[in-house]
Short mmCIF file of N, CA, C and O in Angstrom, two decimals:
data_model
loop_
_atom_site.label_atom_id
_atom_site.label_comp_id
_atom_site.label_asym_id
_atom_site.label_seq_id
_atom_site.Cartn_x
_atom_site.Cartn_y
_atom_site.Cartn_z
N MET A 1 -7.49 5.00 -7.24
CA MET A 1 -6.12 4.96 -6.79
C MET A 1 -5.62 6.22 -6.27
O MET A 1 -4.85 6.28 -5.28
N HIS A 2 -6.10 7.36 -6.83
CA HIS A 2 -5.69 8.68 -6.35
C HIS A 2 -6.19 8.92 -4.92
O HIS A 2 -5.40 9.48 -4.11
N LYS A 3 -7.40 8.52 -4.59
CA LYS A 3 -7.91 8.68 -3.21
C LYS A 3 -7.11 7.87 -2.23
O LYS A 3 -6.85 8.29 -1.12
N PHE A 4 -6.76 6.68 -2.68
CA PHE A 4 -5.94 5.79 -1.79
C PHE A 4 -4.59 6.39 -1.47
O PHE A 4 -4.15 6.39 -0.34
N LEU A 5 -3.92 7.00 -2.49
CA LEU A 5 -2.66 7.70 -2.23
C LEU A 5 -2.79 8.93 -1.30
O LEU A 5 -1.92 9.12 -0.50
N ASP A 6 -3.89 9.62 -1.44
CA ASP A 6 -4.10 10.73 -0.53
C ASP A 6 -4.17 10.31 0.90
O ASP A 6 -3.59 10.96 1.78
N PHE A 7 -4.88 9.20 1.13
CA PHE A 7 -5.02 8.68 2.51
C PHE A 7 -3.74 8.11 3.03
O PHE A 7 -3.42 8.19 4.21
N ILE A 8 -2.91 7.52 2.15
CA ILE A 8 -1.63 7.03 2.58
C ILE A 8 -0.71 8.19 3.00
O ILE A 8 -0.02 8.10 4.01
N TRP A 9 -0.71 9.28 2.23
CA TRP A 9 0.08 10.49 2.63
C TRP A 9 -0.38 10.97 3.98
O TRP A 9 0.45 11.32 4.85
N LEU A 10 -1.71 11.11 4.17
CA LEU A 10 -2.23 11.57 5.45
C LEU A 10 -1.79 10.68 6.57
O LEU A 10 -1.39 11.07 7.62
N PHE A 11 -1.88 9.36 6.36
CA PHE A 11 -1.54 8.38 7.37
C PHE A 11 -0.03 8.53 7.73
O PHE A 11 0.33 8.45 8.87
N LEU A 12 0.86 8.60 6.72
CA LEU A 12 2.26 8.80 6.93
C LEU A 12 2.57 10.08 7.68
O LEU A 12 3.49 10.05 8.63
N ILE A 13 1.93 11.19 7.39
CA ILE A 13 2.18 12.37 8.06
C ILE A 13 1.70 12.33 9.53
O ILE A 13 2.36 12.79 10.41
N ILE A 14 0.53 11.66 9.78
CA ILE A 14 0.11 11.49 11.18
C ILE A 14 1.04 10.66 11.93
O ILE A 14 1.39 10.94 13.12
N ILE A 15 1.57 9.53 11.36
CA ILE A 15 2.51 8.68 12.06
C ILE A 15 3.80 9.52 12.39
O ILE A 15 4.37 9.37 13.48
N ALA A 16 4.27 10.35 11.43
CA ALA A 16 5.41 11.17 11.65
C ALA A 16 5.18 12.20 12.77
O ALA A 16 6.03 12.37 13.66
N HIS A 17 3.99 12.77 12.85
CA HIS A 17 3.67 13.66 14.00
C HIS A 17 3.60 12.97 15.32
O HIS A 17 3.83 13.54 16.35
N LEU A 18 3.22 11.71 15.29
CA LEU A 18 3.07 10.96 16.56
C LEU A 18 4.46 10.44 17.09
O LEU A 18 4.73 10.50 18.26
N PHE A 19 5.27 10.00 16.13
CA PHE A 19 6.55 9.29 16.63
C PHE A 19 7.83 9.90 16.17
O PHE A 19 8.83 9.80 16.86
N VAL A 20 7.88 10.56 15.03
CA VAL A 20 9.17 10.96 14.45
C VAL A 20 9.51 12.40 14.87
O VAL A 20 10.56 12.71 15.44
N PHE A 21 8.64 13.38 14.51
CA PHE A 21 8.91 14.73 14.70
C PHE A 21 9.19 15.14 16.18
O PHE A 21 10.11 15.95 16.40
N PRO A 22 8.45 14.67 17.17
CA PRO A 22 8.73 15.07 18.50
C PRO A 22 10.08 14.70 18.99
O PRO A 22 10.78 15.50 19.70
N LYS A 23 10.61 13.57 18.54
CA LYS A 23 11.91 13.15 19.00
C LYS A 23 13.06 13.97 18.38
O LYS A 23 14.12 14.05 18.96
N LEU A 24 12.78 14.59 17.32
CA LEU A 24 13.75 15.51 16.64
C LEU A 24 13.98 16.78 17.49
O LEU A 24 14.99 17.39 17.43
N PHE A 25 12.96 17.12 18.26
CA PHE A 25 12.95 18.44 19.03
C PHE A 25 13.13 18.26 20.54
O PHE A 25 13.01 19.24 21.28
N TYR A 26 13.45 17.07 20.99
CA TYR A 26 13.69 16.87 22.44
C TYR A 26 14.96 17.55 22.84
O TYR A 26 15.97 17.59 22.12
N LEU A 27 14.98 18.08 24.10
CA LEU A 27 16.18 18.74 24.59
C LEU A 27 17.21 17.63 24.99
O LEU A 27 16.77 16.53 25.41
N LYS A 28 18.49 17.93 24.88
CA LYS A 28 19.50 17.01 25.31
C LYS A 28 19.56 16.99 26.81
O LYS A 28 19.66 18.05 27.45
N LEU A 29 19.46 15.84 27.38
CA LEU A 29 19.52 15.71 28.85
C LEU A 29 20.93 15.60 29.38
O LEU A 29 21.78 14.88 28.82
N ASP A 30 21.20 16.28 30.47
CA ASP A 30 22.47 16.26 31.06
C ASP A 30 22.48 15.22 32.19
O ASP A 30 21.69 15.38 33.11
N PRO A 31 23.35 14.19 32.14
CA PRO A 31 23.33 13.17 33.22
C PRO A 31 23.76 13.65 34.53
O PRO A 31 23.44 13.08 35.57
N ASN A 32 24.40 14.86 34.65
CA ASN A 32 24.86 15.34 35.91
C ASN A 32 23.81 16.28 36.56
O ASN A 32 24.07 16.82 37.64
N GLU A 33 22.72 16.50 35.95
CA GLU A 33 21.65 17.40 36.55
C GLU A 33 20.37 16.60 36.70
O GLU A 33 20.22 15.50 36.23
N ILE A 34 19.48 17.24 37.42
CA ILE A 34 18.12 16.67 37.56
C ILE A 34 17.34 16.92 36.28
O ILE A 34 17.28 18.05 35.80
N ASN A 35 16.88 15.80 35.70
CA ASN A 35 16.17 15.97 34.42
C ASN A 35 14.70 15.79 34.61
O ASN A 35 14.22 14.78 35.16
N CYS A 36 13.97 16.81 34.15
CA CYS A 36 12.55 16.79 34.26
C CYS A 36 11.98 16.40 32.83
O CYS A 36 12.48 16.84 31.82
N GLY A 37 10.98 15.61 32.82
CA GLY A 37 10.35 15.26 31.55
C GLY A 37 9.31 16.21 31.03
O GLY A 37 8.69 15.95 29.99
N LEU A 38 9.10 17.32 31.73
CA LEU A 38 8.06 18.24 31.33
C LEU A 38 8.30 18.92 30.01
O LEU A 38 7.36 19.08 29.17
N PRO A 39 9.57 19.30 29.63
CA PRO A 39 9.77 19.86 28.25
C PRO A 39 9.48 18.86 27.20
O PRO A 39 8.88 19.17 26.14
N MET A 40 9.75 17.57 27.42
CA MET A 40 9.46 16.58 26.42
C MET A 40 7.96 16.35 26.25
O MET A 40 7.50 16.13 25.17
N LEU A 41 7.24 16.45 27.38
CA LEU A 41 5.74 16.33 27.28
C LEU A 41 5.21 17.47 26.48
O LEU A 41 4.30 17.22 25.70
N GLY A 42 5.73 18.66 26.68
CA GLY A 42 5.22 19.85 25.95
C GLY A 42 5.47 19.70 24.48
O GLY A 42 4.57 20.02 23.68
N VAL A 43 6.62 19.31 24.13
CA VAL A 43 6.99 19.14 22.69
C VAL A 43 6.07 18.08 22.05
O VAL A 43 5.52 18.21 21.03
N THR A 44 5.95 16.89 22.76
CA THR A 44 5.20 15.83 22.20
C THR A 44 3.71 16.20 22.07
O THR A 44 3.12 15.93 21.00
N LEU A 45 3.16 16.85 23.06
CA LEU A 45 1.73 17.19 22.98
C LEU A 45 1.46 18.26 21.96
O LEU A 45 0.50 18.24 21.25
N SER A 46 2.43 19.17 21.78
CA SER A 46 2.25 20.22 20.74
C SER A 46 2.29 19.58 19.38
O SER A 46 1.52 19.98 18.48
N PHE A 47 3.19 18.61 19.09
CA PHE A 47 3.18 17.98 17.84
C PHE A 47 1.92 17.13 17.66
O PHE A 47 1.37 17.11 16.53
N TRP A 48 1.48 16.47 18.67
CA TRP A 48 0.25 15.72 18.58
C TRP A 48 -0.97 16.50 18.20
O TRP A 48 -1.74 16.20 17.37
N ILE A 49 -1.12 17.60 18.96
CA ILE A 49 -2.30 18.43 18.81
C ILE A 49 -2.23 19.29 17.56
O ILE A 49 -3.05 19.25 16.66
N PHE A 50 -1.21 20.21 17.50
CA PHE A 50 -1.13 21.14 16.39
C PHE A 50 -0.68 20.47 15.10
O PHE A 50 -1.13 20.87 14.06
N GLY A 51 0.20 19.57 15.17
CA GLY A 51 0.68 18.90 13.97
C GLY A 51 -0.41 18.09 13.32
O GLY A 51 -0.60 18.10 12.11
N MET A 52 -1.12 17.29 14.10
CA MET A 52 -2.25 16.49 13.52
C MET A 52 -3.39 17.34 13.07
O MET A 52 -4.00 17.10 12.00
N LEU A 53 -3.64 18.47 13.78
CA LEU A 53 -4.65 19.35 13.31
C LEU A 53 -4.32 20.00 12.00
O LEU A 53 -5.11 20.13 11.12
N ALA A 54 -3.03 20.42 11.88
CA ALA A 54 -2.60 20.95 10.63
C ALA A 54 -2.63 19.95 9.53
O ALA A 54 -2.92 20.31 8.33
N ALA A 55 -2.27 18.69 9.82
CA ALA A 55 -2.31 17.65 8.79
C ALA A 55 -3.74 17.46 8.26
O ALA A 55 -3.97 17.30 7.06
N PHE A 56 -4.68 17.41 9.17
CA PHE A 56 -6.13 17.21 8.78
C PHE A 56 -6.64 18.38 7.96
O PHE A 56 -7.29 18.29 6.97
N ILE A 57 -6.31 19.60 8.44
CA ILE A 57 -6.70 20.79 7.67
C ILE A 57 -6.12 20.89 6.26
O ILE A 57 -6.76 21.12 5.30
N ALA A 58 -4.77 20.48 6.16
CA ALA A 58 -4.18 20.46 4.86
C ALA A 58 -4.79 19.45 3.98
O ALA A 58 -4.99 19.59 2.80
N HIS A 59 -5.16 18.24 4.57
CA HIS A 59 -5.80 17.15 3.76
C HIS A 59 -7.12 17.62 3.22
O HIS A 59 -7.46 17.39 2.10
N ILE A 60 -7.90 18.26 4.12
CA ILE A 60 -9.24 18.72 3.72
C ILE A 60 -9.12 19.81 2.65
O ILE A 60 -9.85 19.82 1.68
N LEU A 61 -8.18 20.73 2.83
CA LEU A 61 -7.99 21.77 1.79
C LEU A 61 -7.53 21.17 0.50
O LEU A 61 -7.97 21.62 -0.62
N TRP A 62 -6.64 20.19 0.51
CA TRP A 62 -6.21 19.50 -0.67
C TRP A 62 -7.39 18.83 -1.45
O TRP A 62 -7.52 18.93 -2.67
N LYS A 63 -8.27 18.18 -0.68
CA LYS A 63 -9.42 17.54 -1.28
C LYS A 63 -10.34 18.57 -1.92
O LYS A 63 -10.88 18.39 -3.02
N PHE A 64 -10.49 19.70 -1.19
CA PHE A 64 -11.36 20.79 -1.72
C PHE A 64 -10.78 21.33 -3.00
O PHE A 64 -11.55 21.58 -3.98
N ILE A 65 -9.50 21.53 -3.02
CA ILE A 65 -8.87 22.20 -4.21
C ILE A 65 -8.92 21.21 -5.35
O ILE A 65 -9.22 21.60 -6.50
N CYS A 66 -8.64 19.97 -5.08
CA CYS A 66 -8.72 18.95 -6.21
C CYS A 66 -10.13 18.84 -6.83
O CYS A 66 -10.26 18.79 -7.98
N ARG A 67 -11.12 18.84 -5.91
CA ARG A 67 -12.48 18.70 -6.34
C ARG A 67 -12.96 19.96 -7.15
O ARG A 67 -13.59 19.87 -8.14
N HIS A 68 -12.51 21.12 -6.62
CA HIS A 68 -12.85 22.38 -7.26
C HIS A 68 -12.21 22.51 -8.65
O HIS A 68 -12.89 22.88 -9.57
N THR A 69 -10.93 22.19 -8.76
CA THR A 69 -10.26 22.29 -10.08
C THR A 69 -10.84 21.23 -11.03
O THR A 69 -10.87 21.46 -12.22
N LYS A 70 -11.18 20.05 -10.53
CA LYS A 70 -11.69 19.00 -11.37
C LYS A 70 -13.04 19.41 -11.99
O LYS A 70 -13.34 19.33 -13.22
N ASN A 71 -13.94 20.02 -11.19
CA ASN A 71 -15.24 20.47 -11.65
C ASN A 71 -15.01 21.72 -12.57
O ASN A 71 -15.76 21.88 -13.57
N ARG A 72 -14.09 22.54 -12.30
CA ARG A 72 -13.82 23.72 -13.19
C ARG A 72 -13.31 23.28 -14.54
O ARG A 72 -13.71 23.86 -15.54
N LEU A 73 -12.45 22.23 -14.55
CA LEU A 73 -11.97 21.76 -15.86
C LEU A 73 -13.14 21.11 -16.69
O LEU A 73 -13.11 21.22 -17.93
N HIS A 74 -14.07 20.42 -16.02
CA HIS A 74 -15.11 19.81 -16.79
C HIS A 74 -16.13 20.88 -17.32
O HIS A 74 -16.75 20.62 -18.36
N LYS A 75 -16.27 22.04 -16.64
CA LYS A 75 -17.16 23.00 -17.17
C LYS A 75 -16.60 23.72 -18.39
O LYS A 75 -17.31 24.15 -19.25
N VAL A 76 -15.28 23.82 -18.45
CA VAL A 76 -14.64 24.52 -19.62
C VAL A 76 -14.78 23.67 -20.86
O VAL A 76 -15.02 24.23 -21.93
N THR A 77 -14.55 22.40 -20.77
CA THR A 77 -14.59 21.56 -21.98
C THR A 77 -15.94 21.22 -22.38
O THR A 77 -16.98 21.31 -21.86
#
């Protein structure tokens, strides 16, 4: 059950990096000016690339720490 919850958290964070977080950082568009989509593209791609990379690294580190502390606790007892 613990492994399943870890993957659920990873899945939710990845979904947030794909759909939620970029929309929070979009620039407000002025209807009276020419609006370019390039800043939105940069924000979206940076969250997709760096955010998902950070999520995977955090997940791998979490698994390593949990496995390391579990083995350490079994050696003590």
